[in-house]
Short mmCIF file of N, CA and C in Angstrom, two decimals:
data_model
loop_
_atom_site.label_atom_id
_atom_site.label_comp_id
_atom_site.label_asym_id
_atom_site.label_seq_id
_atom_site.Cartn_x
_atom_site.Cartn_y
_atom_site.Cartn_z
N MET A 146 -22.39 -50.18 -32.90
CA MET A 146 -22.43 -48.48 -31.89
C MET A 146 -22.01 -48.45 -31.05
N GLY A 147 -21.54 -47.43 -30.54
CA GLY A 147 -20.77 -47.36 -29.33
C GLY A 147 -20.03 -47.64 -28.72
N ALA A 148 -19.26 -48.70 -29.20
CA ALA A 148 -18.14 -48.94 -28.94
C ALA A 148 -16.51 -48.61 -30.01
N GLU A 149 -15.50 -48.68 -28.93
CA GLU A 149 -14.76 -47.51 -29.71
C GLU A 149 -13.50 -48.59 -30.74
N GLU A 150 -13.35 -47.27 -31.49
CA GLU A 150 -12.81 -48.58 -32.43
C GLU A 150 -10.66 -48.22 -32.00
N PRO A 151 -10.26 -49.34 -32.52
CA PRO A 151 -9.27 -49.56 -32.17
C PRO A 151 -7.87 -48.56 -32.58
N ASP A 152 -6.48 -47.87 -32.04
CA ASP A 152 -5.72 -46.81 -32.59
C ASP A 152 -5.42 -47.99 -33.94
N ARG A 153 -5.17 -47.51 -35.07
CA ARG A 153 -5.21 -47.54 -36.40
C ARG A 153 -3.80 -46.65 -36.07
N GLY A 154 -3.22 -46.13 -35.69
CA GLY A 154 -1.94 -45.56 -36.44
C GLY A 154 -2.35 -44.40 -37.14
N VAL A 155 -0.71 -44.13 -37.97
CA VAL A 155 -0.83 -43.06 -39.63
C VAL A 155 -2.20 -43.63 -39.93
N GLU A 156 -3.18 -42.34 -40.82
CA GLU A 156 -4.29 -42.96 -41.04
C GLU A 156 -3.07 -43.52 -42.35
N GLY A 157 -4.34 -45.00 -42.96
CA GLY A 157 -3.66 -45.49 -44.09
C GLY A 157 -3.00 -46.72 -44.29
N GLU A 158 -2.46 -46.76 -42.64
CA GLU A 158 -1.68 -47.95 -42.55
C GLU A 158 -1.58 -48.79 -41.47
N ALA A 159 -1.32 -50.08 -41.44
CA ALA A 159 -1.66 -51.21 -40.97
C ALA A 159 -1.85 -50.85 -38.95
N PRO A 160 -2.34 -51.13 -38.54
CA PRO A 160 -1.55 -50.56 -36.97
C PRO A 160 -0.47 -51.48 -36.33
N GLY A 161 0.31 -50.62 -35.67
CA GLY A 161 1.82 -50.76 -35.59
C GLY A 161 2.46 -50.41 -36.85
N ALA A 162 2.23 -49.99 -37.59
CA ALA A 162 3.00 -50.40 -39.15
C ALA A 162 3.93 -48.93 -38.67
N GLY A 163 3.81 -47.84 -38.14
CA GLY A 163 4.66 -46.82 -38.30
C GLY A 163 4.99 -46.55 -36.85
N SER A 164 5.38 -47.48 -35.32
CA SER A 164 5.43 -47.26 -34.98
C SER A 164 7.11 -48.05 -34.75
N ILE A 165 7.72 -47.33 -33.75
CA ILE A 165 9.31 -48.02 -33.81
C ILE A 165 9.04 -49.40 -32.23
N SER A 166 8.12 -48.96 -31.93
CA SER A 166 8.01 -49.55 -30.33
C SER A 166 6.96 -50.82 -30.51
N GLY A 167 7.37 -51.51 -29.46
CA GLY A 167 6.54 -52.85 -29.62
C GLY A 167 7.22 -54.22 -30.11
N PRO A 168 6.56 -55.56 -30.07
CA PRO A 168 7.43 -56.52 -30.82
C PRO A 168 7.57 -56.41 -31.56
N GLY A 169 8.63 -56.68 -32.08
CA GLY A 169 9.12 -57.01 -33.63
C GLY A 169 8.72 -54.86 -34.41
N GLY A 170 8.82 -53.85 -33.73
CA GLY A 170 8.93 -53.17 -34.30
C GLY A 170 9.57 -52.24 -34.43
N GLY A 171 11.22 -52.61 -33.91
CA GLY A 171 12.40 -51.64 -33.65
C GLY A 171 13.19 -52.48 -35.52
N PRO A 172 13.99 -51.65 -36.11
CA PRO A 172 14.40 -51.86 -36.87
C PRO A 172 15.49 -53.68 -36.44
N GLU A 173 16.22 -53.56 -34.60
CA GLU A 173 16.86 -54.22 -34.73
C GLU A 173 15.97 -55.45 -33.78
N GLN A 174 15.00 -55.43 -34.57
CA GLN A 174 14.11 -56.75 -34.31
C GLN A 174 13.69 -57.48 -36.24
N ALA A 175 13.78 -57.14 -36.54
CA ALA A 175 13.62 -57.04 -38.31
C ALA A 175 14.23 -58.70 -38.75
N GLY A 176 13.40 -59.21 -38.77
CA GLY A 176 14.03 -60.74 -39.38
C GLY A 176 13.77 -61.70 -37.72
N ALA A 177 13.30 -61.13 -36.88
CA ALA A 177 13.36 -62.08 -35.14
C ALA A 177 12.10 -63.17 -35.84
N HIS A 178 11.22 -62.50 -35.97
CA HIS A 178 9.66 -63.49 -36.23
C HIS A 178 10.51 -64.38 -36.76
N GLU A 179 11.12 -64.46 -37.72
CA GLU A 179 11.65 -65.36 -38.88
C GLU A 179 12.21 -66.37 -38.52
N GLY A 180 12.07 -66.67 -36.97
CA GLY A 180 13.19 -67.73 -36.94
C GLY A 180 14.81 -67.52 -36.85
N ARG A 181 14.75 -66.51 -37.21
CA ARG A 181 16.49 -65.94 -36.91
C ARG A 181 16.51 -64.64 -35.18
N PRO A 182 17.41 -64.82 -34.61
CA PRO A 182 17.72 -63.89 -33.93
C PRO A 182 17.59 -63.23 -33.59
N ALA A 183 16.79 -61.55 -32.76
CA ALA A 183 17.73 -60.30 -33.33
C ALA A 183 18.75 -59.94 -32.45
N ALA A 184 19.17 -58.99 -33.71
CA ALA A 184 20.24 -58.85 -33.82
C ALA A 184 20.79 -58.09 -32.16
N ALA A 185 19.72 -57.74 -31.06
CA ALA A 185 20.37 -57.89 -29.48
C ALA A 185 21.01 -59.04 -28.82
N ASP A 186 20.45 -59.89 -29.67
CA ASP A 186 20.64 -60.76 -28.90
C ASP A 186 21.76 -61.67 -28.56
N PRO A 187 22.45 -62.12 -27.21
CA PRO A 187 23.62 -62.33 -27.43
C PRO A 187 24.30 -63.28 -27.64
N PRO A 188 25.59 -63.19 -28.45
CA PRO A 188 26.08 -64.64 -28.36
C PRO A 188 25.63 -65.75 -27.77
N ARG A 189 25.57 -66.89 -28.76
CA ARG A 189 24.96 -67.81 -28.10
C ARG A 189 26.43 -69.03 -27.20
N THR A 190 27.70 -68.52 -27.38
CA THR A 190 28.19 -69.09 -26.87
C THR A 190 28.75 -68.47 -25.86
N ARG A 191 28.22 -67.31 -25.76
CA ARG A 191 28.71 -66.55 -24.31
C ARG A 191 28.09 -67.26 -23.01
N PRO A 192 29.30 -67.95 -21.88
CA PRO A 192 28.63 -69.06 -20.70
C PRO A 192 27.26 -67.73 -19.65
N ARG A 193 26.52 -69.05 -19.60
CA ARG A 193 25.38 -68.60 -19.10
C ARG A 193 26.35 -67.57 -17.00
N HIS A 194 25.57 -67.15 -17.05
CA HIS A 194 25.78 -65.60 -16.03
C HIS A 194 25.04 -67.15 -14.59
N ASP A 195 25.89 -67.43 -13.65
CA ASP A 195 25.93 -68.15 -12.52
C ASP A 195 25.22 -67.05 -11.45
N PRO A 196 23.41 -67.43 -11.09
CA PRO A 196 22.64 -66.29 -9.89
C PRO A 196 23.44 -67.18 -8.65
N ARG A 197 23.57 -68.03 -8.45
CA ARG A 197 24.57 -68.48 -7.10
C ARG A 197 25.82 -68.02 -6.89
N LEU A 198 26.91 -67.15 -7.82
CA LEU A 198 27.95 -66.46 -7.51
C LEU A 198 27.31 -65.16 -6.71
N ASP A 199 26.36 -64.59 -7.55
CA ASP A 199 25.79 -63.46 -6.76
C ASP A 199 25.28 -63.65 -5.70
N ALA A 200 24.40 -64.46 -5.48
CA ALA A 200 24.74 -64.71 -3.81
C ALA A 200 25.47 -64.92 -2.74
N GLU A 201 26.56 -65.60 -3.68
CA GLU A 201 27.86 -66.00 -2.45
C GLU A 201 28.38 -64.28 -2.08
N ARG A 202 28.38 -63.60 -3.77
CA ARG A 202 28.77 -62.42 -3.08
C ARG A 202 27.99 -61.46 -1.94
N ARG A 203 26.91 -61.67 -2.49
CA ARG A 203 26.10 -60.33 -1.12
C ARG A 203 25.80 -60.75 0.17
N MET A 204 25.90 -62.53 0.36
CA MET A 204 26.45 -62.57 1.58
C MET A 204 27.37 -62.51 2.16
N LEU A 205 28.46 -62.40 1.30
CA LEU A 205 29.79 -61.66 2.10
C LEU A 205 29.84 -60.69 2.31
N GLU A 206 28.99 -59.67 1.51
CA GLU A 206 29.09 -58.50 1.60
C GLU A 206 28.48 -57.88 2.58
N SER A 207 27.54 -58.97 3.29
CA SER A 207 26.66 -59.30 4.40
C SER A 207 27.28 -58.77 5.47
N LEU A 208 27.95 -59.90 5.43
CA LEU A 208 29.22 -60.18 7.25
C LEU A 208 29.80 -58.82 7.49
N VAL A 209 29.75 -58.79 8.42
CA VAL A 209 30.69 -57.77 9.47
C VAL A 209 31.39 -58.55 10.61
N CYS A 210 32.72 -58.16 11.13
CA CYS A 210 33.80 -58.57 11.83
C CYS A 210 32.93 -58.42 13.04
N PRO A 211 32.78 -60.01 13.87
CA PRO A 211 32.03 -60.04 15.04
C PRO A 211 33.08 -59.18 16.46
N VAL A 212 33.94 -58.80 16.08
CA VAL A 212 34.51 -58.00 17.01
C VAL A 212 34.43 -56.10 16.93
N THR A 213 34.63 -56.28 15.86
CA THR A 213 34.55 -54.14 15.84
C THR A 213 32.81 -54.38 15.38
N GLN A 214 32.14 -55.00 14.46
CA GLN A 214 30.78 -54.99 13.62
C GLN A 214 31.25 -54.05 12.61
N SER A 215 32.72 -53.78 11.55
CA SER A 215 32.81 -53.58 10.60
C SER A 215 32.90 -54.12 9.25
N ARG A 216 33.54 -53.71 8.29
CA ARG A 216 33.31 -54.37 6.87
C ARG A 216 34.27 -55.10 7.11
N LEU A 217 33.66 -56.50 6.41
CA LEU A 217 35.12 -57.02 6.18
C LEU A 217 35.26 -57.14 4.77
N ASP A 218 36.95 -57.43 4.38
CA ASP A 218 37.52 -57.89 2.92
C ASP A 218 37.57 -59.19 3.18
N TYR A 219 37.40 -59.45 1.22
CA TYR A 219 37.24 -60.69 1.31
C TYR A 219 38.87 -60.99 0.14
N GLU A 220 39.88 -62.12 0.33
CA GLU A 220 40.73 -62.02 0.08
C GLU A 220 40.64 -63.62 -0.77
N ARG A 221 40.39 -63.50 -2.25
CA ARG A 221 39.57 -64.48 -2.97
C ARG A 221 40.98 -65.59 -2.91
N GLU A 222 42.89 -65.02 -2.89
CA GLU A 222 43.74 -66.57 -3.38
C GLU A 222 43.58 -66.82 -1.95
N ALA A 223 43.44 -65.96 -1.01
CA ALA A 223 43.89 -66.64 0.59
C ALA A 223 42.78 -67.32 1.35
N GLN A 224 41.33 -66.80 0.57
CA GLN A 224 40.36 -67.61 1.45
C GLN A 224 39.78 -66.93 2.61
N GLU A 225 40.01 -65.76 2.51
CA GLU A 225 39.97 -65.14 3.75
C GLU A 225 39.22 -63.98 3.84
N LEU A 226 38.54 -63.47 4.82
CA LEU A 226 37.90 -62.06 5.33
C LEU A 226 38.47 -61.37 6.18
N ILE A 227 39.10 -60.27 5.74
CA ILE A 227 39.57 -59.71 6.60
C ILE A 227 39.05 -58.59 7.58
N SER A 228 39.68 -58.94 8.64
CA SER A 228 39.43 -57.02 9.52
C SER A 228 39.98 -56.02 9.76
N ARG A 229 40.41 -55.08 8.92
CA ARG A 229 41.27 -53.93 9.04
C ARG A 229 41.35 -53.55 10.46
N HIS A 230 39.95 -53.22 10.97
CA HIS A 230 40.23 -52.53 12.20
C HIS A 230 40.59 -53.80 13.54
N ALA A 231 40.24 -54.80 13.05
CA ALA A 231 40.54 -56.05 14.58
C ALA A 231 41.76 -56.04 14.34
N ARG A 232 42.33 -56.00 12.76
CA ARG A 232 43.37 -56.78 12.57
C ARG A 232 43.64 -58.16 12.39
N LEU A 233 42.35 -59.06 12.26
CA LEU A 233 41.95 -60.41 11.83
C LEU A 233 41.66 -61.07 10.59
N ALA A 234 42.28 -62.41 10.52
CA ALA A 234 41.52 -62.97 9.09
C ALA A 234 40.44 -63.65 9.24
N TYR A 235 39.30 -63.95 8.98
CA TYR A 235 38.64 -64.74 9.26
C TYR A 235 39.03 -65.90 8.33
N PRO A 236 39.37 -66.81 8.37
CA PRO A 236 39.29 -68.42 7.03
C PRO A 236 37.37 -68.08 6.20
N ILE A 237 38.11 -68.92 5.25
CA ILE A 237 36.30 -69.42 4.71
C ILE A 237 37.02 -70.73 4.38
N ARG A 238 36.10 -72.16 4.84
CA ARG A 238 36.30 -73.49 4.39
C ARG A 238 35.44 -74.03 3.87
N ASP A 239 35.70 -74.25 2.55
CA ASP A 239 34.48 -75.34 2.15
C ASP A 239 33.34 -74.15 1.94
N GLY A 240 34.01 -73.42 1.51
CA GLY A 240 33.12 -71.93 1.00
C GLY A 240 31.75 -71.65 2.52
N ILE A 241 32.21 -71.55 3.81
CA ILE A 241 32.11 -71.21 4.54
C ILE A 241 33.03 -69.77 5.09
N PRO A 242 32.60 -68.88 5.83
CA PRO A 242 32.86 -67.95 6.88
C PRO A 242 33.10 -68.82 8.11
N ILE A 243 34.14 -68.55 8.67
CA ILE A 243 33.73 -68.74 10.43
C ILE A 243 34.85 -67.94 11.39
N LEU A 244 33.71 -67.09 11.35
CA LEU A 244 34.14 -65.63 11.98
C LEU A 244 33.87 -65.87 13.34
N LEU A 245 34.95 -66.58 14.08
CA LEU A 245 35.06 -67.04 15.15
C LEU A 245 36.54 -66.48 15.61
N VAL A 246 36.86 -65.79 16.58
CA VAL A 246 37.71 -64.85 16.83
C VAL A 246 39.07 -66.04 17.57
N ALA A 247 38.59 -67.45 17.66
CA ALA A 247 39.56 -68.36 18.03
C ALA A 247 39.61 -68.58 17.06
N GLU A 248 39.38 -69.30 15.54
CA GLU A 248 40.00 -69.25 14.73
C GLU A 248 40.75 -68.34 13.48
N ALA A 249 40.12 -66.67 13.91
CA ALA A 249 41.14 -66.21 12.94
C ALA A 249 42.41 -65.62 13.28
N ARG A 250 42.88 -65.08 12.03
CA ARG A 250 44.29 -65.23 12.06
C ARG A 250 44.95 -64.05 12.33
N GLN A 251 46.28 -63.48 13.36
CA GLN A 251 46.27 -61.92 13.70
C GLN A 251 46.98 -61.52 12.46
N LEU A 252 46.54 -59.95 12.29
CA LEU A 252 47.18 -59.92 10.57
C LEU A 252 48.60 -59.38 11.27
N GLU A 253 50.36 -59.01 10.27
CA GLU A 253 50.89 -58.52 10.87
C GLU A 253 50.88 -57.38 9.95
N ASP A 254 51.89 -56.21 10.57
CA ASP A 254 52.00 -55.48 9.69
C ASP A 254 52.83 -55.10 8.74
#
């Protein structure tokens, strides 16, 4: 007495039978509970994403030129950070940006 009855969905159906939301409710989930992957699962041959690459990209994007405080452009092949405003190319050695003017290369026209 006084206790609330759980939502039974459509009258006469089991709870969750008519719902497409929630675990196992959508058609793409059919069979997933039987040990088979759901249709939305990525193929197992896909290489895993390396979070270190995201961290490296964010770190490089946060760096600014020590001379002009402007944005630096990353040149992957040359392994340099380019300051277009200062006309300098800062080297990246062993994955470490060297933001010293004395170590920077002057850009030519």
